[in-house]
Short mmCIF file of C-alpha atoms in Angstrom, two decimals:
data_model
loop_
_atom_site.label_atom_id
_atom_site.label_comp_id
_atom_site.label_asym_id
_atom_site.label_seq_id
_atom_site.Cartn_x
_atom_site.Cartn_y
_atom_site.Cartn_z
CA UNK A 5 5.49 35.83 4.84
CA UNK A 6 3.93 32.36 4.94
CA UNK A 7 5.75 29.44 3.39
CA UNK A 8 2.98 27.90 1.34
CA UNK A 9 4.36 27.15 -2.15
CA UNK A 10 6.90 24.96 -3.81
CA UNK A 11 8.91 28.10 -4.64
CA UNK A 12 9.73 28.41 -0.93
CA UNK A 13 11.70 25.14 -0.95
CA UNK A 14 14.86 27.06 -1.81
CA UNK A 15 14.58 28.89 1.52
CA UNK A 16 14.69 25.63 3.48
CA UNK A 17 17.97 23.79 2.87
CA UNK A 18 16.93 21.00 5.24
CA UNK A 19 13.82 20.24 3.18
CA UNK A 20 15.84 20.38 -0.05
CA UNK A 21 18.28 17.88 1.45
CA UNK A 22 15.44 15.53 2.39
CA UNK A 23 13.94 15.74 -1.10
CA UNK A 24 17.31 15.07 -2.71
CA UNK A 25 17.81 12.04 -0.46
CA UNK A 26 14.38 10.72 -1.46
CA UNK A 27 14.98 11.15 -5.21
CA UNK A 28 18.49 9.68 -4.97
CA UNK A 29 17.34 6.55 -3.13
CA UNK A 30 14.42 6.07 -5.55
CA UNK A 31 16.91 6.35 -8.43
CA UNK A 32 19.10 3.66 -6.82
CA UNK A 33 16.06 1.39 -6.62
CA UNK A 34 15.11 1.97 -10.26
CA UNK A 35 18.67 1.24 -11.42
CA UNK A 36 18.69 -2.05 -9.48
CA UNK A 37 15.45 -3.16 -11.19
CA UNK A 38 17.37 -3.46 -14.46
CA UNK A 39 20.21 -5.62 -13.05
CA UNK A 40 19.25 -9.25 -13.89
CA UNK A 41 19.93 -12.41 -11.92
CA UNK A 42 22.70 -14.48 -13.57
CA UNK A 43 21.71 -17.50 -15.67
CA UNK A 44 18.35 -16.25 -17.01
CA UNK A 45 17.29 -15.53 -20.59
CA UNK A 46 15.51 -12.20 -19.99
CA UNK A 47 13.92 -12.15 -23.48
CA UNK A 48 12.26 -15.54 -22.99
CA UNK A 49 11.17 -14.50 -19.48
CA UNK A 50 9.59 -11.27 -20.78
CA UNK A 51 7.66 -13.29 -23.39
CA UNK A 52 6.42 -15.63 -20.68
CA UNK A 53 5.21 -12.77 -18.48
CA UNK A 54 3.40 -11.23 -21.41
CA UNK A 55 1.32 -14.42 -21.61
CA UNK A 56 0.88 -14.61 -17.81
CA UNK A 57 0.03 -10.97 -17.06
CA UNK A 58 -3.43 -11.83 -15.65
CA UNK A 59 -2.04 -14.30 -13.10
CA UNK A 60 -0.47 -13.90 -9.68
CA UNK A 61 2.86 -13.24 -11.40
CA UNK A 62 1.39 -10.17 -13.06
CA UNK A 63 0.29 -8.82 -9.66
CA UNK A 64 3.74 -9.39 -8.13
CA UNK A 65 5.41 -7.87 -11.20
CA UNK A 66 3.33 -4.71 -10.72
CA UNK A 67 4.45 -4.32 -7.09
CA UNK A 68 8.09 -5.02 -7.98
CA UNK A 69 8.07 -2.27 -10.62
CA UNK A 70 8.78 -4.68 -13.47
CA UNK A 71 11.62 -6.35 -11.56
CA UNK A 72 10.01 -9.78 -11.69
CA UNK A 73 9.51 -9.53 -15.46
CA UNK A 74 13.27 -8.93 -15.83
CA UNK A 75 14.11 -11.24 -12.89
CA UNK A 76 16.33 -8.52 -11.50
CA UNK A 77 18.03 -8.49 -8.12
CA UNK A 78 14.89 -6.67 -6.89
CA UNK A 79 12.51 -9.18 -8.48
CA UNK A 80 10.61 -9.84 -5.24
CA UNK A 81 10.45 -6.12 -4.51
CA UNK A 82 9.31 -5.12 -1.06
CA UNK A 83 6.38 -7.58 -1.01
CA UNK A 84 8.08 -10.05 1.41
CA UNK A 85 8.46 -7.21 3.93
CA UNK A 86 4.81 -6.24 3.51
CA UNK A 87 3.73 -9.88 3.88
CA UNK A 88 5.84 -10.26 7.02
CA UNK A 89 4.40 -7.02 8.46
CA UNK A 90 0.84 -8.22 7.84
CA UNK A 91 1.59 -11.63 9.40
CA UNK A 92 3.13 -10.03 12.51
CA UNK A 93 0.16 -7.67 12.75
CA UNK A 94 -2.26 -10.58 12.58
CA UNK A 95 -0.24 -12.48 15.19
CA UNK A 96 -0.52 -9.57 17.64
CA UNK A 97 -4.27 -10.29 17.74
CA UNK A 98 -3.89 -13.97 18.70
CA UNK A 99 -0.63 -13.78 20.67
CA UNK A 100 -0.88 -12.13 24.12
CA UNK A 101 2.91 -11.74 24.28
CA UNK A 102 3.08 -9.77 21.04
CA UNK A 103 0.04 -7.70 22.02
CA UNK A 104 1.66 -6.85 25.36
CA UNK A 105 4.93 -6.05 23.60
CA UNK A 106 3.17 -3.66 21.23
CA UNK A 107 0.96 -1.86 23.77
CA UNK A 108 2.80 -1.88 27.08
CA UNK A 109 6.52 -1.90 26.32
CA UNK A 110 6.46 1.27 24.22
CA UNK A 111 9.40 2.03 21.93
CA UNK A 112 11.38 -1.03 23.06
CA UNK A 113 8.45 -3.32 22.24
CA UNK A 114 7.95 -1.76 18.82
CA UNK A 115 11.67 -2.18 18.15
CA UNK A 116 11.42 -5.90 18.92
CA UNK A 117 8.38 -6.27 16.65
CA UNK A 118 10.30 -4.52 13.86
CA UNK A 119 13.16 -6.97 14.37
CA UNK A 120 10.75 -9.93 14.16
CA UNK A 121 9.34 -8.42 10.95
CA UNK A 122 12.83 -8.33 9.45
CA UNK A 123 13.50 -11.96 10.39
CA UNK A 124 10.17 -12.92 8.84
CA UNK A 125 11.09 -11.00 5.67
CA UNK A 126 14.31 -12.99 5.27
CA UNK A 127 12.48 -16.29 5.82
CA UNK A 128 9.73 -15.44 3.32
CA UNK A 129 12.30 -14.27 0.76
CA UNK A 130 14.29 -17.51 1.01
CA UNK A 131 11.14 -19.60 0.52
CA UNK A 132 9.91 -17.47 -2.40
CA UNK A 133 13.38 -17.37 -3.94
CA UNK A 134 13.60 -21.16 -3.92
CA UNK A 135 10.10 -21.44 -5.41
CA UNK A 136 10.93 -18.95 -8.17
CA UNK A 137 14.20 -20.73 -8.97
CA UNK A 138 12.47 -24.12 -9.27
CA UNK A 139 9.59 -22.62 -11.25
CA UNK A 140 11.92 -20.84 -13.66
CA UNK A 141 13.62 -24.11 -14.54
CA UNK A 142 10.32 -25.46 -15.88
CA UNK A 143 9.31 -22.25 -17.64
CA UNK A 144 9.55 -21.60 -21.35
CA UNK A 145 8.49 -18.75 -23.58
CA UNK A 146 5.53 -19.19 -25.98
CA UNK A 147 8.12 -19.98 -28.69
CA UNK A 148 9.56 -22.84 -26.61
CA UNK A 149 12.80 -21.12 -25.52
CA UNK A 150 13.86 -22.13 -21.99
CA UNK A 151 14.00 -19.31 -19.43
CA UNK A 152 16.95 -20.78 -17.47
CA UNK A 153 20.16 -21.28 -19.41
CA UNK A 154 21.75 -23.85 -17.06
CA UNK A 155 19.36 -25.42 -14.55
CA UNK A 156 20.53 -27.10 -11.35
CA UNK A 157 21.34 -26.44 -7.70
CA UNK A 158 23.97 -23.89 -8.66
CA UNK A 159 21.34 -21.73 -10.30
CA UNK A 160 18.91 -22.27 -7.41
CA UNK A 161 21.40 -21.24 -4.72
CA UNK A 162 22.53 -18.24 -6.76
CA UNK A 163 18.92 -17.13 -7.26
CA UNK A 164 18.03 -17.53 -3.56
CA UNK A 165 21.14 -15.60 -2.47
CA UNK A 166 20.62 -12.83 -5.04
CA UNK A 167 16.89 -12.30 -4.40
CA UNK A 168 17.30 -12.44 -0.60
CA UNK A 169 20.13 -9.91 -0.71
CA UNK A 170 18.13 -7.66 -3.03
CA UNK A 171 15.06 -7.67 -0.77
CA UNK A 172 17.16 -7.00 2.34
CA UNK A 173 18.86 -4.12 0.53
CA UNK A 174 15.44 -2.73 -0.48
CA UNK A 175 14.23 -3.03 3.12
CA UNK A 176 17.28 -1.07 4.29
CA UNK A 177 16.77 1.43 1.46
CA UNK A 178 13.17 2.00 2.58
CA UNK A 179 14.17 2.54 6.22
CA UNK A 180 16.96 4.93 5.14
CA UNK A 181 14.45 6.84 2.99
CA UNK A 182 12.08 7.14 5.96
CA UNK A 183 14.92 8.40 8.15
CA UNK A 184 16.67 10.82 5.79
CA UNK A 185 13.95 11.55 3.22
CA UNK A 186 10.29 12.50 3.27
CA UNK A 187 7.42 10.09 3.65
CA UNK A 188 7.32 6.37 4.31
CA UNK A 189 10.21 4.75 2.45
CA UNK A 190 8.46 1.41 1.86
CA UNK A 191 5.44 3.17 0.37
CA UNK A 192 7.67 5.35 -1.82
CA UNK A 193 9.39 2.25 -3.26
CA UNK A 194 6.03 0.70 -4.18
CA UNK A 195 4.88 4.04 -5.59
CA UNK A 196 7.99 4.38 -7.75
CA UNK A 197 7.57 0.84 -9.08
CA UNK A 198 3.96 1.42 -10.12
CA UNK A 199 4.51 4.86 -11.62
CA UNK A 200 7.48 3.56 -13.66
CA UNK A 201 5.07 1.45 -15.73
CA UNK A 202 2.73 4.32 -16.61
CA UNK A 203 4.77 5.82 -19.51
CA UNK A 204 4.83 2.45 -21.30
CA UNK A 205 1.08 2.13 -20.83
CA UNK A 206 0.46 5.63 -22.20
CA UNK A 207 2.63 4.92 -25.26
CA UNK A 208 0.72 1.68 -25.86
CA UNK A 209 -2.54 3.62 -25.78
CA UNK A 210 -1.30 6.10 -28.41
CA UNK A 211 -0.09 3.21 -30.56
CA UNK A 212 -3.61 1.78 -30.48
CA UNK A 213 -4.96 5.21 -31.41
CA UNK A 214 -2.64 5.40 -34.42
CA UNK A 215 -3.62 1.86 -35.45
CA UNK A 216 -7.31 2.79 -35.29
CA UNK A 217 -8.18 0.28 -32.56
CA UNK A 218 -9.22 3.13 -30.23
CA UNK A 219 -11.09 6.18 -31.50
CA UNK A 220 -10.28 9.73 -30.43
CA UNK A 221 -13.68 10.04 -28.73
CA UNK A 222 -12.98 6.95 -26.61
CA UNK A 223 -9.53 8.27 -25.68
CA UNK A 224 -11.00 11.61 -24.53
CA UNK A 225 -13.64 9.71 -22.55
CA UNK A 226 -10.94 7.60 -20.88
CA UNK A 227 -8.94 10.71 -19.89
CA UNK A 228 -12.04 12.39 -18.42
CA UNK A 229 -12.93 9.19 -16.56
CA UNK A 230 -9.38 8.97 -15.19
CA UNK A 231 -9.60 12.50 -13.81
CA UNK A 232 -13.02 11.78 -12.29
CA UNK A 233 -11.76 8.62 -10.60
CA UNK A 234 -8.70 10.46 -9.23
CA UNK A 235 -10.95 13.15 -7.73
CA UNK A 236 -13.24 10.48 -6.26
CA UNK A 237 -10.29 8.61 -4.68
CA UNK A 238 -8.89 11.79 -3.13
CA UNK A 239 -12.34 12.69 -1.80
CA UNK A 240 -12.95 9.24 -0.30
CA UNK A 241 -9.44 8.83 1.14
CA UNK A 242 -9.83 12.13 2.97
CA UNK A 243 -13.37 11.31 4.05
CA UNK A 244 -13.90 10.87 7.79
CA UNK A 245 -16.85 10.55 10.16
CA UNK A 246 -16.23 12.81 13.14
CA UNK A 247 -17.77 11.64 16.39
CA UNK A 248 -18.00 14.54 18.90
CA UNK A 249 -16.42 13.95 22.32
CA UNK A 250 -17.10 16.17 25.34
CA UNK A 251 -14.72 16.23 28.32
CA UNK A 252 -16.25 16.97 31.70
CA UNK A 253 -14.98 19.87 33.81
CA UNK A 254 -13.02 18.97 36.93
CA UNK A 255 -11.45 21.02 39.69
CA UNK A 256 -7.76 20.41 40.49
CA UNK A 257 -6.69 22.66 43.34
CA UNK A 258 -7.91 26.12 42.44
CA UNK A 259 -7.88 25.53 38.70
CA UNK A 260 -10.61 24.22 36.45
CA UNK A 261 -9.59 21.63 33.83
CA UNK A 262 -11.53 20.01 30.99
CA UNK A 263 -14.75 21.17 29.49
CA UNK A 264 -13.43 21.26 25.92
CA UNK A 265 -15.04 19.54 22.96
CA UNK A 266 -13.09 17.51 20.44
CA UNK A 267 -13.89 14.73 17.98
CA UNK A 268 -12.89 11.17 17.12
CA UNK A 269 -12.19 10.90 13.33
CA UNK A 270 -13.14 7.56 11.74
CA UNK A 271 -11.82 7.11 8.20
CA UNK A 272 -14.19 5.86 5.54
CA UNK A 273 -11.43 3.60 4.20
CA UNK A 274 -9.83 2.40 7.41
CA UNK A 275 -8.38 -0.79 5.90
CA UNK A 276 -6.48 1.00 3.11
CA UNK A 277 -5.25 -1.13 0.17
CA UNK A 278 -4.87 -4.38 2.13
CA UNK A 279 -8.33 -5.84 1.16
CA UNK A 280 -7.83 -5.69 -2.64
CA UNK A 281 -4.30 -7.10 -2.28
CA UNK A 282 -5.59 -10.08 -0.28
CA UNK A 283 -8.57 -10.60 -2.60
CA UNK A 284 -6.45 -10.42 -5.76
CA UNK A 285 -3.89 -12.87 -4.38
CA UNK A 286 -6.56 -15.43 -3.50
CA UNK A 287 -8.47 -15.20 -6.80
CA UNK A 288 -5.41 -15.13 -9.06
CA UNK A 289 -3.93 -18.22 -7.42
CA UNK A 290 -6.07 -20.67 -9.51
CA UNK A 291 -5.11 -18.83 -12.70
CA UNK A 292 -1.45 -19.15 -11.76
CA UNK A 293 -1.78 -22.89 -11.11
CA UNK A 294 -3.56 -23.37 -14.43
CA UNK A 295 -0.71 -21.59 -16.21
CA UNK A 296 1.78 -24.28 -15.15
CA UNK A 297 -0.48 -27.33 -14.92
CA UNK A 298 -1.44 -29.68 -17.73
CA UNK A 299 -4.42 -31.15 -15.83
CA UNK A 300 -7.62 -30.43 -17.84
CA UNK A 301 -9.94 -29.80 -14.89
CA UNK A 302 -7.44 -27.40 -13.30
CA UNK A 303 -7.27 -25.40 -16.51
CA UNK A 304 -11.09 -25.32 -16.55
CA UNK A 305 -11.13 -23.94 -13.00
CA UNK A 306 -8.46 -21.39 -13.94
CA UNK A 307 -10.55 -20.21 -16.89
CA UNK A 308 -13.59 -20.00 -14.58
CA UNK A 309 -11.66 -17.57 -12.35
CA UNK A 310 -10.27 -15.47 -15.19
CA UNK A 311 -10.44 -11.69 -14.48
CA UNK A 312 -12.63 -11.21 -17.56
CA UNK A 313 -15.48 -13.36 -16.20
CA UNK A 314 -18.51 -12.16 -14.22
CA UNK A 315 -17.89 -14.87 -11.61
CA UNK A 316 -14.43 -13.49 -10.87
CA UNK A 317 -15.70 -9.93 -10.40
CA UNK A 318 -18.61 -10.97 -8.15
CA UNK A 319 -16.34 -13.05 -5.91
CA UNK A 320 -13.72 -10.28 -6.03
CA UNK A 321 -16.19 -7.70 -4.70
CA UNK A 322 -17.40 -10.11 -1.98
CA UNK A 323 -13.82 -10.76 -0.84
CA UNK A 324 -13.00 -7.05 -0.78
CA UNK A 325 -16.03 -6.34 1.44
CA UNK A 326 -15.09 -9.24 3.73
CA UNK A 327 -11.45 -8.20 4.08
CA UNK A 328 -12.43 -4.56 4.67
CA UNK A 329 -14.43 -5.59 7.74
CA UNK A 330 -11.87 -8.20 8.78
CA UNK A 331 -8.81 -5.94 8.61
CA UNK A 332 -10.65 -2.98 10.14
CA UNK A 333 -11.58 -5.17 13.11
CA UNK A 334 -7.90 -6.08 13.53
CA UNK A 335 -6.37 -2.61 13.42
CA UNK A 336 -9.19 -0.69 15.15
CA UNK A 337 -10.60 -1.82 18.49
CA UNK A 338 -13.69 0.15 19.62
CA UNK A 339 -13.38 -1.31 23.13
CA UNK A 340 -9.92 0.25 23.63
CA UNK A 341 -11.08 3.60 22.23
CA UNK A 342 -14.13 3.65 24.51
CA UNK A 343 -11.98 2.73 27.54
CA UNK A 344 -9.45 5.48 26.79
CA UNK A 345 -12.22 8.06 26.41
CA UNK A 346 -13.71 6.97 29.74
CA UNK A 347 -10.35 7.13 31.54
CA UNK A 348 -9.75 10.67 30.30
CA UNK A 349 -13.15 11.80 31.58
CA UNK A 350 -14.72 12.12 28.14
CA UNK A 351 -18.03 11.00 26.73
CA UNK A 352 -20.02 11.11 23.52
CA UNK A 353 -23.06 13.41 23.95
CA UNK A 354 -26.17 11.30 24.44
CA UNK A 355 -24.18 8.06 24.88
CA UNK A 356 -23.29 6.51 28.23
CA UNK A 357 -19.55 5.87 28.80
CA UNK A 358 -18.22 2.31 28.68
CA UNK A 359 -20.09 -0.47 26.86
CA UNK A 360 -22.64 1.86 25.24
CA UNK A 361 -19.84 4.02 23.79
CA UNK A 362 -18.14 0.90 22.42
CA UNK A 363 -21.39 -0.24 20.78
CA UNK A 364 -21.98 3.20 19.27
CA UNK A 365 -18.45 3.43 17.80
CA UNK A 366 -18.73 -0.13 16.50
CA UNK A 367 -22.06 0.65 14.84
CA UNK A 368 -20.77 3.83 13.16
CA UNK A 369 -17.59 2.06 12.04
CA UNK A 370 -19.61 -0.79 10.49
CA UNK A 371 -21.70 1.68 8.49
CA UNK A 372 -18.81 3.71 7.07
CA UNK A 373 -16.78 0.54 6.39
CA UNK A 374 -19.61 -0.68 4.14
CA UNK A 375 -19.37 2.49 2.03
CA UNK A 376 -15.59 2.29 2.05
CA UNK A 377 -15.63 -1.32 0.85
CA UNK A 378 -18.09 -0.49 -1.95
CA UNK A 379 -15.89 2.43 -3.04
CA UNK A 380 -12.80 0.18 -3.17
CA UNK A 381 -14.77 -2.47 -5.06
CA UNK A 382 -15.84 0.01 -7.75
CA UNK A 383 -12.28 1.28 -8.22
CA UNK A 384 -10.87 -2.26 -8.40
CA UNK A 385 -13.50 -3.63 -10.82
CA UNK A 386 -13.17 -0.62 -13.12
CA UNK A 387 -10.00 -1.97 -14.90
CA UNK A 388 -11.83 -5.10 -16.08
CA UNK A 389 -14.67 -2.96 -17.48
CA UNK A 390 -12.20 -0.65 -19.24
CA UNK A 391 -10.35 -3.59 -20.83
CA UNK A 392 -13.51 -5.33 -22.04
CA UNK A 393 -15.45 -2.30 -23.24
CA UNK A 394 -12.74 0.09 -24.50
CA UNK A 395 -9.73 -2.18 -25.12
CA UNK A 396 -7.55 -0.16 -22.73
CA UNK A 397 -4.08 -1.79 -22.72
CA UNK A 398 -3.36 -1.23 -19.03
CA UNK A 399 -5.05 -1.65 -15.68
CA UNK A 400 -6.45 1.80 -15.03
CA UNK A 401 -7.61 1.95 -11.44
CA UNK A 402 -7.51 -0.86 -8.93
CA UNK A 403 -4.96 -1.41 -6.22
CA UNK A 404 -2.19 0.40 -8.08
CA UNK A 405 -4.16 3.65 -8.40
CA UNK A 406 -5.20 3.53 -4.74
CA UNK A 407 -1.55 3.16 -3.71
CA UNK A 408 -0.33 5.91 -6.05
CA UNK A 409 -2.93 8.44 -4.90
CA UNK A 410 -2.55 7.52 -1.21
CA UNK A 411 1.25 7.81 -1.22
CA UNK A 412 1.17 11.07 -3.22
CA UNK A 413 -1.31 12.59 -0.75
CA UNK A 414 0.81 11.50 2.22
CA UNK A 415 3.97 12.85 0.57
CA UNK A 416 2.44 16.27 -0.09
CA UNK A 417 0.88 16.48 3.38
CA UNK A 418 4.26 15.78 5.00
CA UNK A 419 5.91 18.51 2.92
CA UNK A 420 3.12 20.90 3.91
CA UNK A 421 3.47 19.95 7.60
CA UNK A 422 7.23 20.51 7.41
CA UNK A 423 6.74 23.94 5.83
CA UNK A 424 4.18 24.93 8.47
CA UNK A 425 6.38 23.71 11.35
CA UNK A 426 9.38 25.62 10.03
CA UNK A 427 7.21 28.72 9.66
CA UNK A 428 6.11 28.51 13.30
CA UNK A 429 9.68 27.88 14.44
CA UNK A 430 10.70 31.08 12.66
CA UNK A 431 7.92 33.03 14.34
CA UNK A 432 8.88 31.64 17.76
CA UNK A 433 12.51 32.63 17.23
CA UNK A 434 11.43 36.15 16.26
CA UNK A 435 9.28 36.32 19.39
CA UNK A 436 12.18 35.33 21.63
CA UNK A 437 14.48 37.88 20.04
CA UNK A 438 11.85 40.59 20.41
CA UNK A 439 11.24 39.64 24.03
CA UNK A 440 14.91 39.90 24.85
#
């Protein structure tokens, strides 16, 4: 009998153990989000973030699962680790030593790169922790209440130590989740942080419905649109362009090898969620500066780049398209793919091996990346349209929805792969017993 449903989980104690480990570690993370850093007035800080939700702080608060709003021990979340990973990945392009370490040294090289990523995470966390501590001392709620109770170097050192320890603990928690649980632990932490804010957003929507600010027809339209966008994201994230590859037949001794046909899958969205994260960070930076500055022209620039303006959305789409091509060029090298195909005796039908194959793959990748970038742009601009036209009290769509759907799809596919592998192991064991 095939193991295809969730009801078969009880038959696999190993899978149950992995799921329990995943849920337990996610619960530990969510508990830590509510443990505040000493010396902070959390009420005044929450009021401040309510007024600064459309700035860079609002973006970081989303990825930290509300930890930055509470200034908890996990206030920085896992973002320093992600930033360090992206920096190391970019450095592998310009540094021959890192590129050699990644490609030629195998598992040992990847282990060294992981270690460098951890060191970079600690350094970034210390810098960000110091910046947050200094910034908090000058913050005040809209009512004038100071955020920091007792400012000074004691508070700064305590904040740096607490936030750095919290991020390191989260990094370890993510690696432990990857090892003992199911799925990528870092992605699961981000997923849990984003999903944790959905119930509050749903309750806010129903409050608006009761108050008469949103009609029942608009609410039904929003729900239908949400389902349509979810289906579109799943369809696009699974979308691939398959390039056929034919391997030539060759004689080795008395046996004939090769001759099979396979394909090279190119994802429509090769860059993932990195482009909107980069674009949002760059565009929200002026708004964040304007929030703290009293300079008139800087406040004018910040208002010019407000998420509700047409200028912001046009530049946002342009940056997403740019970063889609830029990041795809970094993580996917057509020259290496063409060289590997040539070394294995393969070729694309109708295309000469070598430089012509590289040009063909590059051309196909450029075409599908354009459609992928436009799809990401539509999903990321949709929240602004929903807020302006329908007064939706939360950011439906955008980077958060892409992450949630992507992680959920990966989680379910890994469970399915585990079930299938265990099924085949059972069949192989039966075959051995029958053979004996």
